[in-house]
Coordinates of C-alpha atoms in Angstrom, one line a residue:
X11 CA 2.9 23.3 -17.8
X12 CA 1.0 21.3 -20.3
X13 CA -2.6 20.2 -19.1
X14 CA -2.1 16.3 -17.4
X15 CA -4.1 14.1 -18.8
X16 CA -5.4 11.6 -16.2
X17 CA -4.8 7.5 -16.8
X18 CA -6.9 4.8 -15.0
X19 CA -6.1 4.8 -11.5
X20 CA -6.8 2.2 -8.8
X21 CA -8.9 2.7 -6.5
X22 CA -10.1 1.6 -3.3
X23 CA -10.7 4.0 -2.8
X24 CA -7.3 3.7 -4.7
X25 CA -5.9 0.8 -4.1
X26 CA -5.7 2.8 -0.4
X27 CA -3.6 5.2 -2.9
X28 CA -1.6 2.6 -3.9
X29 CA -1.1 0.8 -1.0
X30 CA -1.5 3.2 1.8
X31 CA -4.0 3.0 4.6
X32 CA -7.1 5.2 5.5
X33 CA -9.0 6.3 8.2
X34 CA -11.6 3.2 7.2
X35 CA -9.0 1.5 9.6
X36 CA -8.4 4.0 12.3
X37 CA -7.5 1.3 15.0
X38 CA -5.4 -1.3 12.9
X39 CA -3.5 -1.2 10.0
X40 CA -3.4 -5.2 10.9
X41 CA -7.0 -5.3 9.6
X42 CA -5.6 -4.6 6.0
X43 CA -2.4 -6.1 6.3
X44 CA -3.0 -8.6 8.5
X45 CA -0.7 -11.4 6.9
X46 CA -2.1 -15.3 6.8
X47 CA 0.0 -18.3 6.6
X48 CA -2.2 -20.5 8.4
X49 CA -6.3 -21.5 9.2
X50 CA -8.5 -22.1 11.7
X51 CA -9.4 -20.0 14.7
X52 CA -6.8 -20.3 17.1
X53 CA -4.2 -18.4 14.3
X54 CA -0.8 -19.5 13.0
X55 CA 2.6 -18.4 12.1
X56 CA 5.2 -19.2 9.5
X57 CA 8.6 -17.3 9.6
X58 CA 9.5 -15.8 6.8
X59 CA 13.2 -15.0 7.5
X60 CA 14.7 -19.0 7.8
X61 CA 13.2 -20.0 4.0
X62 CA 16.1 -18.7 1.9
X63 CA 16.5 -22.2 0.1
X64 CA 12.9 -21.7 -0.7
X65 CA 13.4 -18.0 -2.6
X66 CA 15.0 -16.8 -6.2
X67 CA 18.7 -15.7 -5.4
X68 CA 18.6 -11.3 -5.8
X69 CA 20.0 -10.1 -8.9
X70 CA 19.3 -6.0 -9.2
X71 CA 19.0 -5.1 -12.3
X72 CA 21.4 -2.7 -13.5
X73 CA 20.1 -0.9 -16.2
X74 CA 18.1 2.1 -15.0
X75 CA 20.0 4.4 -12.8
X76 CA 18.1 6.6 -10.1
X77 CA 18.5 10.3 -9.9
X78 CA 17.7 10.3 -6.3
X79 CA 18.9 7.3 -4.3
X80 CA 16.7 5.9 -1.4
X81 CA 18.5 5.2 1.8
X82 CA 18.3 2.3 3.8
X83 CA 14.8 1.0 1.9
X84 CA 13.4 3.8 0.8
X85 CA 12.6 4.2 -2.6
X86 CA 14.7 5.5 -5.3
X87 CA 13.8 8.7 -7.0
X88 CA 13.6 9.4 -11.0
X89 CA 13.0 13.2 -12.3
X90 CA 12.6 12.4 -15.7
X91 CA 11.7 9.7 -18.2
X92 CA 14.8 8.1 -19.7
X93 CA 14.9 8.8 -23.5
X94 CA 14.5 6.8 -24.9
X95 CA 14.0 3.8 -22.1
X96 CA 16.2 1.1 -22.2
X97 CA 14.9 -2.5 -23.6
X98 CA 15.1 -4.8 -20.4
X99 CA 14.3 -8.3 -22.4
X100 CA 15.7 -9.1 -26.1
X101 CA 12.9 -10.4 -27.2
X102 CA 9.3 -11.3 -26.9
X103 CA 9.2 -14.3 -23.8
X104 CA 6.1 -15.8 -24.7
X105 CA 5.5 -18.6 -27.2
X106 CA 1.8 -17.8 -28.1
X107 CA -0.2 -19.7 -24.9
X108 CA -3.7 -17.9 -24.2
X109 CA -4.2 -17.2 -20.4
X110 CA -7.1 -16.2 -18.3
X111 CA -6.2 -13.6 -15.4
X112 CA -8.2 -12.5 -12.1
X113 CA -7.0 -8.5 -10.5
X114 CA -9.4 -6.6 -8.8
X115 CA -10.4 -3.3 -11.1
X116 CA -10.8 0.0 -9.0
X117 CA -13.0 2.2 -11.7
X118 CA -15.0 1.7 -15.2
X119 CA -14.1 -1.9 -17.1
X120 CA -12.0 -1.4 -20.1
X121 CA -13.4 -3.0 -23.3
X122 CA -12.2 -6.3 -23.4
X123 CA -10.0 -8.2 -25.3
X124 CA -11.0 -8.4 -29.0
X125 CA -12.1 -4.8 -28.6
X126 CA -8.5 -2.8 -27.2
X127 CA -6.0 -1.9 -29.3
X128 CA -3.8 -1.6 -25.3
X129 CA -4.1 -5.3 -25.2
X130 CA -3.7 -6.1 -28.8
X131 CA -0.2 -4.1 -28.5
X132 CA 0.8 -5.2 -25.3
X133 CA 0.3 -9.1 -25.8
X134 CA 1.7 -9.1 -29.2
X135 CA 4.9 -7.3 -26.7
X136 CA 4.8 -10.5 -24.6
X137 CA 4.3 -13.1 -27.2
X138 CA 1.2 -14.4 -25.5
X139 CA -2.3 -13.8 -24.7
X140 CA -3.6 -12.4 -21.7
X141 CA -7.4 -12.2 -21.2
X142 CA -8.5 -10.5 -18.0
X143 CA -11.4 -11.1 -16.0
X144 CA -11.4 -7.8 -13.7
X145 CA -13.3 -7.9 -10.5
X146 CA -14.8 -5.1 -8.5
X147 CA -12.2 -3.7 -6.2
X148 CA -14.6 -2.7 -3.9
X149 CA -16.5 -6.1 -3.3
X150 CA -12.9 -8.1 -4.0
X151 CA -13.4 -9.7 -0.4
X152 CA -16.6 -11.2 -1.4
X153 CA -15.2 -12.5 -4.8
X154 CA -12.0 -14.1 -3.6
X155 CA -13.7 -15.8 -0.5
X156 CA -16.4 -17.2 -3.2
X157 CA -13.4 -18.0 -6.0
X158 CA -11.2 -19.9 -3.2
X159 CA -14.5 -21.6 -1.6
X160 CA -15.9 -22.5 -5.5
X161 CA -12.4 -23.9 -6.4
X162 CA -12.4 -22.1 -9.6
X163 CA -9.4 -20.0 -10.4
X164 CA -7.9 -18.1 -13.1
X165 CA -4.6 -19.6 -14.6
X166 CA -3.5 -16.2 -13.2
X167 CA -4.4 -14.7 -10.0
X168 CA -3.9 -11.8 -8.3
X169 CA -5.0 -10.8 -4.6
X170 CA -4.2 -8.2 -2.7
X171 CA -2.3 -8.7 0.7
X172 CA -4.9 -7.7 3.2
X173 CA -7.4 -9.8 0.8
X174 CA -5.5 -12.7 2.0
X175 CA -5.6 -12.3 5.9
X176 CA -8.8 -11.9 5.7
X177 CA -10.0 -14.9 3.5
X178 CA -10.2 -18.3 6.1
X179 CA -8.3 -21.5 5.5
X180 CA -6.1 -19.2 3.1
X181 CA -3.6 -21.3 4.2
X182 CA -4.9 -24.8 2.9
X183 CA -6.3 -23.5 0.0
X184 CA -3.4 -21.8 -1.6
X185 CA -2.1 -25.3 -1.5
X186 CA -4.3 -26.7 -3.2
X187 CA -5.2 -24.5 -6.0
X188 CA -2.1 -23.0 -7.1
X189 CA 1.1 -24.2 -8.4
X190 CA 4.4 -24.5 -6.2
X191 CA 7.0 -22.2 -7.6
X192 CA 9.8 -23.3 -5.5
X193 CA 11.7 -25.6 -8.6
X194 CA 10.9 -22.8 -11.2
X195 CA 12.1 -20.0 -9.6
X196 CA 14.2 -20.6 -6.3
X197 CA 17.8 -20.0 -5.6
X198 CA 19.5 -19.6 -9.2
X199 CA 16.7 -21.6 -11.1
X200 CA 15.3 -18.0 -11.3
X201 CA 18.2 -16.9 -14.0
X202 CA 15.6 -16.9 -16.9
X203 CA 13.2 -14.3 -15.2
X204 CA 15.9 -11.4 -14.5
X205 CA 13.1 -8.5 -13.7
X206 CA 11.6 -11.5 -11.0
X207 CA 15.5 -12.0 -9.4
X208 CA 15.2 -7.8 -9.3
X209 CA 12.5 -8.2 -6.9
X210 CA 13.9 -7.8 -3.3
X211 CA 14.2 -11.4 -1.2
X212 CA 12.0 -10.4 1.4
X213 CA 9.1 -9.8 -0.6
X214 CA 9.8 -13.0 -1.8
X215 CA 9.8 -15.0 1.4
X216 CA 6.1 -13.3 2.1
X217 CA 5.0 -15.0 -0.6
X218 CA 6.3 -18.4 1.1
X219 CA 3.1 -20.7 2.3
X220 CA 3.5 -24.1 3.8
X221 CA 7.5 -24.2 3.1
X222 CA 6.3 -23.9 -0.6
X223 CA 7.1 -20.5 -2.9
X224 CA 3.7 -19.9 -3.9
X225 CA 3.2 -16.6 -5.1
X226 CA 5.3 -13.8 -7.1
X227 CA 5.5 -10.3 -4.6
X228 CA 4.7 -6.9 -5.1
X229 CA 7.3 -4.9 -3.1
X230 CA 6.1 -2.1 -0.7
X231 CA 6.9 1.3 0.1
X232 CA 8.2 1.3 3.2
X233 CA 4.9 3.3 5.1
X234 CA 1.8 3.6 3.9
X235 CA 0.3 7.0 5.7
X236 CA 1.5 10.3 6.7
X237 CA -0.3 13.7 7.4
X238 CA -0.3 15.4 3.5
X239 CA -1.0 19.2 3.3
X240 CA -1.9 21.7 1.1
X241 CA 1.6 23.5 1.0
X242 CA 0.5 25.9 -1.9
X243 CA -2.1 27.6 1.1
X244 CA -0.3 26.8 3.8
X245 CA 2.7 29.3 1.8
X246 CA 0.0 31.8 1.6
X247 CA -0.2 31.9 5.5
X248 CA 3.3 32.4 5.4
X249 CA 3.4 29.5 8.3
X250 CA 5.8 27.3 9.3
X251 CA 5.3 23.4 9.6
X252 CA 4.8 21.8 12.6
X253 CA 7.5 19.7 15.0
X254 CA 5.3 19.0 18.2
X255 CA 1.7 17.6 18.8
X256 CA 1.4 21.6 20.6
X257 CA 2.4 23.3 17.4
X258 CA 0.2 21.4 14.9
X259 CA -2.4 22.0 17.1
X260 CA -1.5 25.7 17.2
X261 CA -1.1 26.0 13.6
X262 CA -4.8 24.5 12.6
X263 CA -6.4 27.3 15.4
X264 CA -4.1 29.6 13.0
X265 CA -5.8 28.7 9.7
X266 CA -9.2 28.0 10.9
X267 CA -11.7 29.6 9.6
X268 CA -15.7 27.9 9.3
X269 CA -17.1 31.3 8.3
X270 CA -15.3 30.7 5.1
X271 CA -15.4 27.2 4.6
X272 CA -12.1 26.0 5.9
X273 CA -10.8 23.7 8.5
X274 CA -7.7 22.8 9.8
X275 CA -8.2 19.2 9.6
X276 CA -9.3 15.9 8.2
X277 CA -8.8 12.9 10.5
X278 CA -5.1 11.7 11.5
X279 CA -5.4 8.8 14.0
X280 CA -3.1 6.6 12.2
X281 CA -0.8 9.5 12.1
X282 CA -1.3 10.6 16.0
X283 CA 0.0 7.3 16.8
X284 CA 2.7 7.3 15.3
X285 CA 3.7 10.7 16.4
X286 CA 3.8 9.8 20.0
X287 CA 5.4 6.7 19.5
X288 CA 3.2 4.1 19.9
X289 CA 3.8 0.1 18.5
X290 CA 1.8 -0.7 15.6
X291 CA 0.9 -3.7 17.6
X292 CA 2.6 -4.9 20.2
X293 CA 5.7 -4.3 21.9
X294 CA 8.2 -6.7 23.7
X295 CA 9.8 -5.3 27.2
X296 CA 11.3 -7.8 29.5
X297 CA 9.5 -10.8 28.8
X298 CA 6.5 -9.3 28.5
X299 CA 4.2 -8.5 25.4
X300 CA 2.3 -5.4 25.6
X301 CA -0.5 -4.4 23.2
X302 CA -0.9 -0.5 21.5
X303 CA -4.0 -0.2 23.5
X304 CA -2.4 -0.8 26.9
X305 CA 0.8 1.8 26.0
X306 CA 0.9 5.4 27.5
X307 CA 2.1 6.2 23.7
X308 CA -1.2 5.3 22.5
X309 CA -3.1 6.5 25.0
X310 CA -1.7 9.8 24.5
X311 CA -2.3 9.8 21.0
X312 CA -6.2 9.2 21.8
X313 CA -6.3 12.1 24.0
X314 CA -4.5 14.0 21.3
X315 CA -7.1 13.4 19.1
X316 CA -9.8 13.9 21.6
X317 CA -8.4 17.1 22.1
X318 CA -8.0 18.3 18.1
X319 CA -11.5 17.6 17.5
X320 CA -13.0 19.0 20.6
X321 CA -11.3 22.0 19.1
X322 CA -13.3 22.2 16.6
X323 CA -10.3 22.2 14.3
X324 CA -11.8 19.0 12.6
X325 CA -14.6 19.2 8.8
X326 CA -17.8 18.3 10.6
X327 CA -17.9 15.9 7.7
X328 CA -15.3 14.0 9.0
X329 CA -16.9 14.5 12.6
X330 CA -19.8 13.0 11.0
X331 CA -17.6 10.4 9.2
X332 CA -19.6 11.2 6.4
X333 CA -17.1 13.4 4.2
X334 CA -14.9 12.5 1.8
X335 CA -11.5 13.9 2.8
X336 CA -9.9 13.7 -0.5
X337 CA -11.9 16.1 -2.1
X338 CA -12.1 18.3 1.3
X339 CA -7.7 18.9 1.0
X340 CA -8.3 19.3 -2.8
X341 CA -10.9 21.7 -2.8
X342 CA -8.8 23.5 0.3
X343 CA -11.2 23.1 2.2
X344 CA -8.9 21.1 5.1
X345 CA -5.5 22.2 4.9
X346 CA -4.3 18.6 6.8
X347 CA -5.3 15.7 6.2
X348 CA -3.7 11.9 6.8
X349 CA -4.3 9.8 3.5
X350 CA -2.6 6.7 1.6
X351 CA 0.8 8.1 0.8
X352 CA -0.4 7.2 -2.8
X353 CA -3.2 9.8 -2.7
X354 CA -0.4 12.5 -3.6
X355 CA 0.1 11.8 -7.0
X356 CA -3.6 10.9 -7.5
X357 CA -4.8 14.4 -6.6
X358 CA -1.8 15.9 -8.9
X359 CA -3.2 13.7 -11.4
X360 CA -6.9 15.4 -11.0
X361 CA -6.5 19.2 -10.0
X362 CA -3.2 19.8 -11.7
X363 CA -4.6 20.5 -15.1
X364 CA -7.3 22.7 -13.7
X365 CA -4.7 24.8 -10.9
X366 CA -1.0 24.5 -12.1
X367 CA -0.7 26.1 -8.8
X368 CA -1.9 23.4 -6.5
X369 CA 0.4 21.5 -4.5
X370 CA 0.5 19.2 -1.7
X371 CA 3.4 18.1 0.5
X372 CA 3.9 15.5 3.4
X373 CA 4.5 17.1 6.8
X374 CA 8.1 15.9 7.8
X375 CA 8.0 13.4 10.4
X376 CA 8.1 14.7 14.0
X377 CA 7.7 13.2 17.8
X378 CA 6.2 14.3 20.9
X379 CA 7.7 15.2 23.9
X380 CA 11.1 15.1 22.9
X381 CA 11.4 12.0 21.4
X382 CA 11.5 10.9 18.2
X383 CA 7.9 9.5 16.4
X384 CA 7.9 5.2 15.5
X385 CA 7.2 5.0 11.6
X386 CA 5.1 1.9 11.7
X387 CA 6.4 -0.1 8.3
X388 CA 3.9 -2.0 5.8
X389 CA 4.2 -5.7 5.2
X390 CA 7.7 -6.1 2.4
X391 CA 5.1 -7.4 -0.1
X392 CA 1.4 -5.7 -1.0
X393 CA 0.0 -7.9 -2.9
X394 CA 1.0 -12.0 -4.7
X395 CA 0.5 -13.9 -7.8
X396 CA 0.0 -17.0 -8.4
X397 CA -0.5 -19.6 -11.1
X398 CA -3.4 -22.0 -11.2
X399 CA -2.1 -25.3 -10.1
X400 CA -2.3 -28.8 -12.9
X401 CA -0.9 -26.9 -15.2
X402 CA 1.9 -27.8 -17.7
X403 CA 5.4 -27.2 -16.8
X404 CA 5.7 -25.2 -20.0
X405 CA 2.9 -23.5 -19.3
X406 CA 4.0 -22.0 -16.3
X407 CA 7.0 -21.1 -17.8
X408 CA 5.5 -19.0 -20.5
X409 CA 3.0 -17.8 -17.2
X410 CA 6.6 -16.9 -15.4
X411 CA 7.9 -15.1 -18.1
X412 CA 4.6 -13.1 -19.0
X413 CA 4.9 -12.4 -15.2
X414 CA 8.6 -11.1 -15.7
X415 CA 7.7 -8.6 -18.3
X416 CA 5.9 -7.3 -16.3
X417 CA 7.8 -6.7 -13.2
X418 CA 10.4 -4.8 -15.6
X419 CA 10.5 -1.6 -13.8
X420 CA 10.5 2.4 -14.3
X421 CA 12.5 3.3 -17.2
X422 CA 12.5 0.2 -19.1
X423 CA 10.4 0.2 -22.7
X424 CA 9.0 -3.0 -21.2
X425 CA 7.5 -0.7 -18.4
X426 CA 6.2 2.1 -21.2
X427 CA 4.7 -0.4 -22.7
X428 CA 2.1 -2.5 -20.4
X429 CA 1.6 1.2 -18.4
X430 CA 0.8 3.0 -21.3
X431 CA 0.3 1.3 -24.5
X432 CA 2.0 2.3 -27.8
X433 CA 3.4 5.7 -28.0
X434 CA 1.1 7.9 -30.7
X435 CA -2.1 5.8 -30.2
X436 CA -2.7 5.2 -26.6
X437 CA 0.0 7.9 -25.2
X438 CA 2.1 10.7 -26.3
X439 CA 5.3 12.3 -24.7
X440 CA 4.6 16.2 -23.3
X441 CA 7.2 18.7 -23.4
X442 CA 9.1 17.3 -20.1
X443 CA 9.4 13.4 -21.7
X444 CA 6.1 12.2 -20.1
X445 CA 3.5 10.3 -20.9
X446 CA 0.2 11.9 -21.3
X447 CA -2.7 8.9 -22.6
X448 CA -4.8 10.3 -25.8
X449 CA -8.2 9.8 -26.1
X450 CA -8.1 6.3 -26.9
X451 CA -5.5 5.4 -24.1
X452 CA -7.7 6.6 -21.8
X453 CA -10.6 4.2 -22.9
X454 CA -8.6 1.3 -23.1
X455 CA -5.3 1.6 -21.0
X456 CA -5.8 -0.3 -17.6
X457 CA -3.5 -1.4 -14.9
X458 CA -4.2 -5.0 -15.7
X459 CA -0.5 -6.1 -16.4
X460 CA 0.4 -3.5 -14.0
X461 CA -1.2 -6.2 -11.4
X462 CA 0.5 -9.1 -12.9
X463 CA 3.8 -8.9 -11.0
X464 CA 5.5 -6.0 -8.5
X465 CA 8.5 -4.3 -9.1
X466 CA 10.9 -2.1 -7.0
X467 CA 9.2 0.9 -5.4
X468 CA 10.5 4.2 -7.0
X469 CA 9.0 7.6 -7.2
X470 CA 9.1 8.4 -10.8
X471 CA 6.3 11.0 -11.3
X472 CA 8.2 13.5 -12.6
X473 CA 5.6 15.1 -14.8
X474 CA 4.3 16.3 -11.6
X475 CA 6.0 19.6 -10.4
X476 CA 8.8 19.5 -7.2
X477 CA 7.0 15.8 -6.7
X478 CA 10.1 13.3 -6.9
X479 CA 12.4 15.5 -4.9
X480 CA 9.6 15.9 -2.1
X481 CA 8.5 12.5 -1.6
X482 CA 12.1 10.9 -1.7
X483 CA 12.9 13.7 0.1
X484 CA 10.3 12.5 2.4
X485 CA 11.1 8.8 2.5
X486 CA 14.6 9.0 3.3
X487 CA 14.2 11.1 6.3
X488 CA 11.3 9.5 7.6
X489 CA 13.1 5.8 7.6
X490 CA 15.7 6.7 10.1
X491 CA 12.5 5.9 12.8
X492 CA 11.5 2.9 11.1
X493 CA 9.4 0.7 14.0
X494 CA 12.0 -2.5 15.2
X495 CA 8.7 -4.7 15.4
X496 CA 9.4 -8.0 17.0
X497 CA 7.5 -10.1 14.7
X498 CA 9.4 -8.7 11.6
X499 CA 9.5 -11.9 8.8
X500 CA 6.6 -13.8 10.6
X501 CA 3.4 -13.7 8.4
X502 CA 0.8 -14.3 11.2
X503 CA -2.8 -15.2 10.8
X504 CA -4.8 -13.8 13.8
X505 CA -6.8 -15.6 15.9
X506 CA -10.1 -15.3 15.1
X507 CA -11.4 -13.9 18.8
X508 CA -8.7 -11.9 18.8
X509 CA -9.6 -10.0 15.5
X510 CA -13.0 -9.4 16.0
X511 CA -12.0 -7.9 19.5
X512 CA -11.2 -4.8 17.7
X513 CA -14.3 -3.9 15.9
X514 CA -16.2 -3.2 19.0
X515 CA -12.6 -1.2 20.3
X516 CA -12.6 0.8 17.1
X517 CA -16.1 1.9 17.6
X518 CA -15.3 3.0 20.9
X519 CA -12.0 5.0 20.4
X520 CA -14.1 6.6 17.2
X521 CA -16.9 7.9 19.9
X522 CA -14.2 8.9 22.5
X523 CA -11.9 10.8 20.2
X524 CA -15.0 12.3 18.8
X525 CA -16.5 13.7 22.0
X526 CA -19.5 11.3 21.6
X527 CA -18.2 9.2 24.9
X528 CA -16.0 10.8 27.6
X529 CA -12.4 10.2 27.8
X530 CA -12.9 8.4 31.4
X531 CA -14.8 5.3 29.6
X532 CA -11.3 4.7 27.9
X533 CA -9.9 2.2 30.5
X534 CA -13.4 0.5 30.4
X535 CA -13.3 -0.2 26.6
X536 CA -10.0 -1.5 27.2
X537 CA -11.0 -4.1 30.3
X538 CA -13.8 -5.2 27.2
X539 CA -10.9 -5.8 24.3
X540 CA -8.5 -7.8 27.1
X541 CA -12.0 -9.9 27.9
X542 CA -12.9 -10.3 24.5
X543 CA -9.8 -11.7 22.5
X544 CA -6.8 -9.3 23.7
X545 CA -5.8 -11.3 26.2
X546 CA -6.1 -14.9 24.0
X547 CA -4.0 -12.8 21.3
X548 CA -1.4 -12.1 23.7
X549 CA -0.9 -15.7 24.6
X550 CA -1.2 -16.8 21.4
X551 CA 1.5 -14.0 19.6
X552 CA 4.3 -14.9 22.8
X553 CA 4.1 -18.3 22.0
X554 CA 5.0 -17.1 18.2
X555 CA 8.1 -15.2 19.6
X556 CA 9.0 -18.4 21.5
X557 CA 8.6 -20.7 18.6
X558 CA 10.7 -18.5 16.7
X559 CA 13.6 -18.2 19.3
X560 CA 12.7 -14.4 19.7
X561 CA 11.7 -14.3 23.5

């Protein structure tokens, strides 16, 4: 196969591979995701599933047919590059406006505009000007809390989801500083933005804020972390995968070896939890809400833990919480590792070119004890735009339709284009119909357009061998144990006591599962969170089920 030649990727550390949690958040995926509609301390709750009048009416878009069709949610497959890809839009939608844009940037600033061909070609696509100001994705906390306190924002803005529930008063000031989009695009007004009608409702009504459509979604995959593996060493074993907690850990005391550099393991908490059927929050039995901490399922899954690294079936870097696991899996040394779901194609991307035999694989999904594991889903939208408010009606419609060129998804020119420039100066086609950036694409092509507006999750990688079929493969068996959570279409802010209860409970489950505090301490640290904000979150999240009829 031809050598891959790597584009601009997000990182933080990539975009959680696009979208998919780490073990920086080993007790809550809530702490990314963690959904605001409201301010103030106590928390707040808006449900998302009773504002239909407030969201564009869904119109799929036809045009680009899947080779692999996900089931029930998951996302649809595509093993090759149409050719040639089909034109979405007639014609260039803008009318020549010049707008200023805010994304986070994970990785080396582009040259900006005036000095990229990539955004010469790509705004003379539109019909407008778009001039980004990129922000470091790793500090993007720091510069949205200053941008929403400062009251100074881009005519375009982009934050990511768990930016938002962490930013206070998000609520208030989305209000306030950006334009509602409820008469421009709800119901059938949407009709001149066909790639925004594509866009799935419930992404939409996540971007609903004070009964107000205030933001355009990003649609998510349906999970956002799994156990990947090296399946190209795990084939030289001559091993078979794992379908209990026993034989995982029985397979990594099989392919252990420190005297040669080579663990079983990287960290898999997330994962663990999921295995043994825990909630990814609470759970509702009999009138009664019960937290993951306080669940045997969870419990369980610490011990697990406990147990694999007591093993010693664990990097000591990751012991140490020191190592970076991504390189660890693609050097080989860690056979297992949980990551982003993302993460796949981004180490394809880097160690392809260099080892045409390298491959990684997701572990299917199995359960413990005879049951089957609870796939804990991500929020329906990952990230929203939104356009500064005072502007001109016209001008938020040229804004709208810069935002639905760019939610025109895989196999569309429209697509080609703001991913990867002008064919024969920032990209060429290889052998199997991909694009592979040239020099010059890979100084200027960015992901800023890319940010501008979601579109439909797919799997289209198909540059990358046995990917597509693997990962959709993946997706549509793992969604048959999707999580029934009963706050599903409520975008919660937490309360504030309640939130900061779990640092102090990460910390602790880190040491315990790590051997640095006995397992007996367990109930203890538990006692702490219920003392320290569990119990007020309890209250506070029944009186959301009442509120929304759901007791």
């Amino acid at each position: 196969m031809p050598p891959i030649r790597r584009r601009p990727t997000p990182n933080r550390r990539s975009f959680l591979g696009l979208m998919g949690a780490t073990t920086a958040v080993a007790i809550s995926p809530h702490l990314l995701a963690g959904c605001s509609s409201g301010g103030g301390g106590g928390g707040s709750a808006s449900d998302s599933g009773v504002l239909d009048d407030l969201i564009p009416d869904h119109i799929p878009f036809e045009g680009v047919i899947p080779d692999i069709e996900g089931i029930d949610g998951a996302p649809d497959g595509f093993t090759a590059y149409p050719d040639p890809p089909i034109q979405a839009l007639p014609e260039p939608p803008g009318s020549g406006g010049h707008y200023s844009a805010m994304t986070p940037m994970w990785g080396p600033i582009p040259p900006g505009l005036g000095n990229n061909s990539f955004y010469d070609y790509v705004n003379d696509r539109i019909g407008a000007t778009v001039e980004f100001n990129f922000q470091d994705g790793d500090t993007i906390i720091d510069k949205m809390n200053a941008v929403i306190a400062g009251r100074d924002v881009a005519d375009i803005t982009m934050f990511p989801d768990w930016v938002i529930g962490l930013i206070p008063q998000f609520n208030r000031a989305v209000g306030e500083l950006f334009e509602d989009l409820t008469p421009y695009l709800a119901g059938d007004a949407v009709s001149p933005y066909p790639m925004l009608a594509n866009l799935e409702s419930n992404a939409w009504r996540w971007n609903v804020f004070n009964e107000q459509l205030q933001g355009v979604p990003w649609p998510s995959e349906p999970f956002s972390n799994w156990i990947l593996y090296r399946r190209d060493l795990l084939d030289e074993y001559g091993l078979d995968l794992p379908t209990t907690p026993d034989e995982l850990i029985a397979l990594g005391e099989e392919v252990n070896d420190p005297d040669n550099n080579r663990w079983a393991f990287g960290d898999f908490t997330l994962t663990a939890r999921q295995i043994f059927g825990a909630p990814s929050e609470w759970r509702y039995e009999s009138g009664e809400l019960i937290h993951m901490f306080e669940t045997d399922e969870w419990r369980a899954s610490v011990e697990f833990m406990h147990r694999v690294y007591e093993a010693g079936l664990v990097h000591p870097d990751i012991v140490a919480q020191s190592g970076n696991a991504k390189e660890l899996i693609n050097s080989g040394q860690i056979l297992f590792n949980q990551d982003g779901i993302g993460a796949w194609h981004e180490a394809y991307g880097q160690m392809l070119g260099d080892d045409s035999d390298f491959r990684l694989d997701l572990v299917p999904v199995f359960g413990a004890d005879g049951n089957d594991p609870v796939m804990h889903r991500n929020d329906p939208s990952a990230q929203s735009v939104f356009v500064r408010k005072g502007m001109e009606p016209e001008e938020v419609e040229e804004i709208l339709h810069i935002l639905n060129f760019c939610a025109a998804p895989f196999g569309t020119r429209e697509y080609m284009d703001y991913r990867y420039g002008e064919e024969g100066v920032h990209h060429e086609l290889n052998d199997d119909g991909a694009p592979e950036l040239t020099e010059l694409g890979n100084t200027e092509v960015n992901d800023g357009y890319y940010f501008l507006s979601g579109r439909p999750p797919s799997v289209t990688e198909s540059q990358f061998p046995d990917f597509v079929q693997w990962k959709t493969d993946w997706f549509n068996d793992a969604i048959q144990y999707a999580e029934e959570n009963p706050f599903t279409g409520i975008r919660i802010q937490r309360p504030e006591r309640f939130s900061a209860a779990e640092t102090p409970m990460t910390d602790r489950v880190e040491n315990i599962i790590r051997g640095r505090e006995g397992l007996d301490t367990l109930d203890d640290a538990i006692e702490d969170w219920r003392r320290d904000g569990g119990d007020e979150g309890r209250d506070f999240f029944l009186e959301v089920l009442q509120e929304h009829g759901r007791d």
